[in-house]
């Protein structure tokens, strides 16, 4: 799969350049990935249209890279699993045993890693 066709959804995307979530959106975009930032209150982040709700995220989702803590993730587990992403990356601080168990049950690959490091070391 080429970068241009690989769709990455980013829950917790931020318009603030200092935030890791914003850096991830920028770096994914620079690497040529199709990126959908997800945030309930913004229309655009880094020049990309934002999905305000999970239901608005275009399908299919190849990678879901998380920048939302477990307290905000866990009420959305069913919706996140329904996105049927090819894989889920739990960035530092987003780890959720409940969500990981739901992904295991759904047969969706997940791992704990840093998207920024993965991109910078060609492991994404």
Tab-separated table of C-alpha atoms in Angstrom:
chain	number	residue	atom	x	y	z
A	1	UNK	CA	0.000	0.000	0.000
A	2	UNK	CA	1.403	3.403	-0.923
A	3	UNK	CA	1.430	6.303	1.489
A	4	UNK	CA	-1.088	8.203	-0.668
A	5	UNK	CA	-3.711	5.471	-0.255
A	6	UNK	CA	-2.918	4.681	3.410
A	7	UNK	CA	-5.564	6.459	5.485
A	8	UNK	CA	-4.567	7.496	9.017
A	9	UNK	CA	-7.159	8.785	11.490
A	10	UNK	CA	-5.869	10.818	14.452
A	11	UNK	CA	-8.206	11.109	17.463
A	12	UNK	CA	-7.006	13.931	19.693
A	13	UNK	CA	-5.484	15.940	16.838
A	14	UNK	CA	-4.607	19.459	17.936
A	15	UNK	CA	-4.134	22.790	16.165
A	16	UNK	CA	-1.358	23.680	18.661
A	17	UNK	CA	2.045	23.166	16.959
A	18	UNK	CA	3.807	22.191	20.210
A	19	UNK	CA	1.480	19.222	20.805
A	20	UNK	CA	2.647	15.762	19.753
A	21	UNK	CA	-0.730	15.156	18.107
A	22	UNK	CA	-0.184	18.187	15.863
A	23	UNK	CA	3.383	17.114	15.092
A	24	UNK	CA	2.067	13.676	14.106
A	25	UNK	CA	-0.529	15.163	11.745
A	26	UNK	CA	2.152	17.345	10.125
A	27	UNK	CA	4.672	14.517	9.800
A	28	UNK	CA	2.087	12.086	8.425
A	29	UNK	CA	1.077	14.731	5.881
A	30	UNK	CA	4.744	15.371	4.963
A	31	UNK	CA	5.210	11.620	4.402
A	32	UNK	CA	2.270	11.671	1.982
A	33	UNK	CA	-0.315	9.802	4.059
A	34	UNK	CA	-4.038	10.533	3.775
A	35	UNK	CA	-4.780	12.024	7.195
A	36	UNK	CA	-8.062	12.683	8.974
A	37	UNK	CA	-7.626	14.688	12.185
A	38	UNK	CA	-10.406	14.034	14.713
A	39	UNK	CA	-11.434	16.704	17.210
A	40	UNK	CA	-14.908	17.794	18.380
A	41	UNK	CA	-14.291	21.557	18.227
A	42	UNK	CA	-12.184	22.389	15.165
A	43	UNK	CA	-13.010	22.549	11.454
A	44	UNK	CA	-9.430	22.445	10.153
A	45	UNK	CA	-6.017	21.371	11.482
A	46	UNK	CA	-2.844	21.832	9.430
A	47	UNK	CA	-4.943	22.608	6.358
A	48	UNK	CA	-6.878	19.341	6.644
A	49	UNK	CA	-10.625	19.027	7.234
A	50	UNK	CA	-11.396	17.712	10.718
A	51	UNK	CA	-13.902	14.981	11.544
A	52	UNK	CA	-15.774	16.277	14.598
A	53	UNK	CA	-17.209	12.846	15.400
A	54	UNK	CA	-16.018	9.307	14.758
A	55	UNK	CA	-19.060	8.735	12.524
A	56	UNK	CA	-17.661	11.414	10.140
A	57	UNK	CA	-14.335	9.633	9.586
A	58	UNK	CA	-14.032	8.414	5.968
A	59	UNK	CA	-13.652	4.650	5.597
A	60	UNK	CA	-11.582	2.570	5.353
A	61	UNK	CA	-9.148	3.489	8.126
A	62	UNK	CA	-5.799	1.747	7.744
A	63	UNK	CA	-4.236	3.147	10.914
A	64	UNK	CA	-5.813	4.737	13.966
A	65	UNK	CA	-3.113	6.566	15.935
A	66	UNK	CA	-4.331	7.694	19.342
A	67	UNK	CA	-3.626	10.995	21.093
A	68	UNK	CA	-6.504	10.773	23.555
A	69	UNK	CA	-6.198	9.478	27.104
A	70	UNK	CA	-8.056	6.385	28.345
A	71	UNK	CA	-10.699	8.429	30.196
A	72	UNK	CA	-11.863	9.933	26.889
A	73	UNK	CA	-11.254	6.811	24.800
A	74	UNK	CA	-13.131	4.280	26.876
A	75	UNK	CA	-16.646	5.774	26.455
A	76	UNK	CA	-16.060	5.527	22.668
A	77	UNK	CA	-14.727	1.955	22.494
A	78	UNK	CA	-17.685	0.593	20.499
A	79	UNK	CA	-17.457	3.429	17.948
A	80	UNK	CA	-13.677	3.084	17.669
A	81	UNK	CA	-13.916	-0.663	17.077
A	82	UNK	CA	-16.703	-0.028	14.527
A	83	UNK	CA	-14.220	2.021	12.477
A	84	UNK	CA	-12.544	-1.362	11.871
A	85	UNK	CA	-9.048	0.097	11.524
A	86	UNK	CA	-6.323	-2.119	10.103
A	87	UNK	CA	-4.255	-1.363	13.190
A	88	UNK	CA	-4.254	0.892	16.248
A	89	UNK	CA	-1.232	2.692	17.676
A	90	UNK	CA	-1.392	3.584	21.359
A	91	UNK	CA	0.971	6.544	21.699
A	92	UNK	CA	2.504	7.097	25.167
A	93	UNK	CA	-0.203	8.001	27.684
A	94	UNK	CA	-3.106	6.574	25.662
A	95	UNK	CA	-2.845	2.958	26.799
A	96	UNK	CA	-6.208	1.435	27.715
A	97	UNK	CA	-6.579	-2.173	28.851
A	98	UNK	CA	-10.328	-2.012	28.131
A	99	UNK	CA	-9.847	-0.758	24.565
A	100	UNK	CA	-6.986	-3.183	23.948
A	101	UNK	CA	-9.195	-6.071	25.102
A	102	UNK	CA	-11.992	-4.918	22.768
A	103	UNK	CA	-9.518	-4.752	19.873
A	104	UNK	CA	-8.268	-8.267	20.680
A	105	UNK	CA	-11.856	-9.509	20.680
A	106	UNK	CA	-12.477	-7.840	17.293
A	107	UNK	CA	-9.244	-9.258	15.837
A	108	UNK	CA	-7.739	-5.797	15.278
A	109	UNK	CA	-3.968	-5.462	15.577
A	110	UNK	CA	-2.703	-2.924	18.116
A	111	UNK	CA	0.563	-1.960	19.702
A	112	UNK	CA	2.072	0.607	22.018
A	113	UNK	CA	4.502	2.848	20.154
A	114	UNK	CA	5.232	6.448	19.221
A	115	UNK	CA	3.985	7.496	15.797
A	116	UNK	CA	6.596	10.265	15.587
A	117	UNK	CA	9.464	7.825	16.226
A	118	UNK	CA	7.951	5.278	13.817
A	119	UNK	CA	7.744	7.886	11.051
A	120	UNK	CA	11.239	9.240	11.669
A	121	UNK	CA	12.763	5.746	11.597
A	122	UNK	CA	10.764	4.467	8.592
A	123	UNK	CA	8.889	1.907	10.694
A	124	UNK	CA	5.397	3.309	10.173
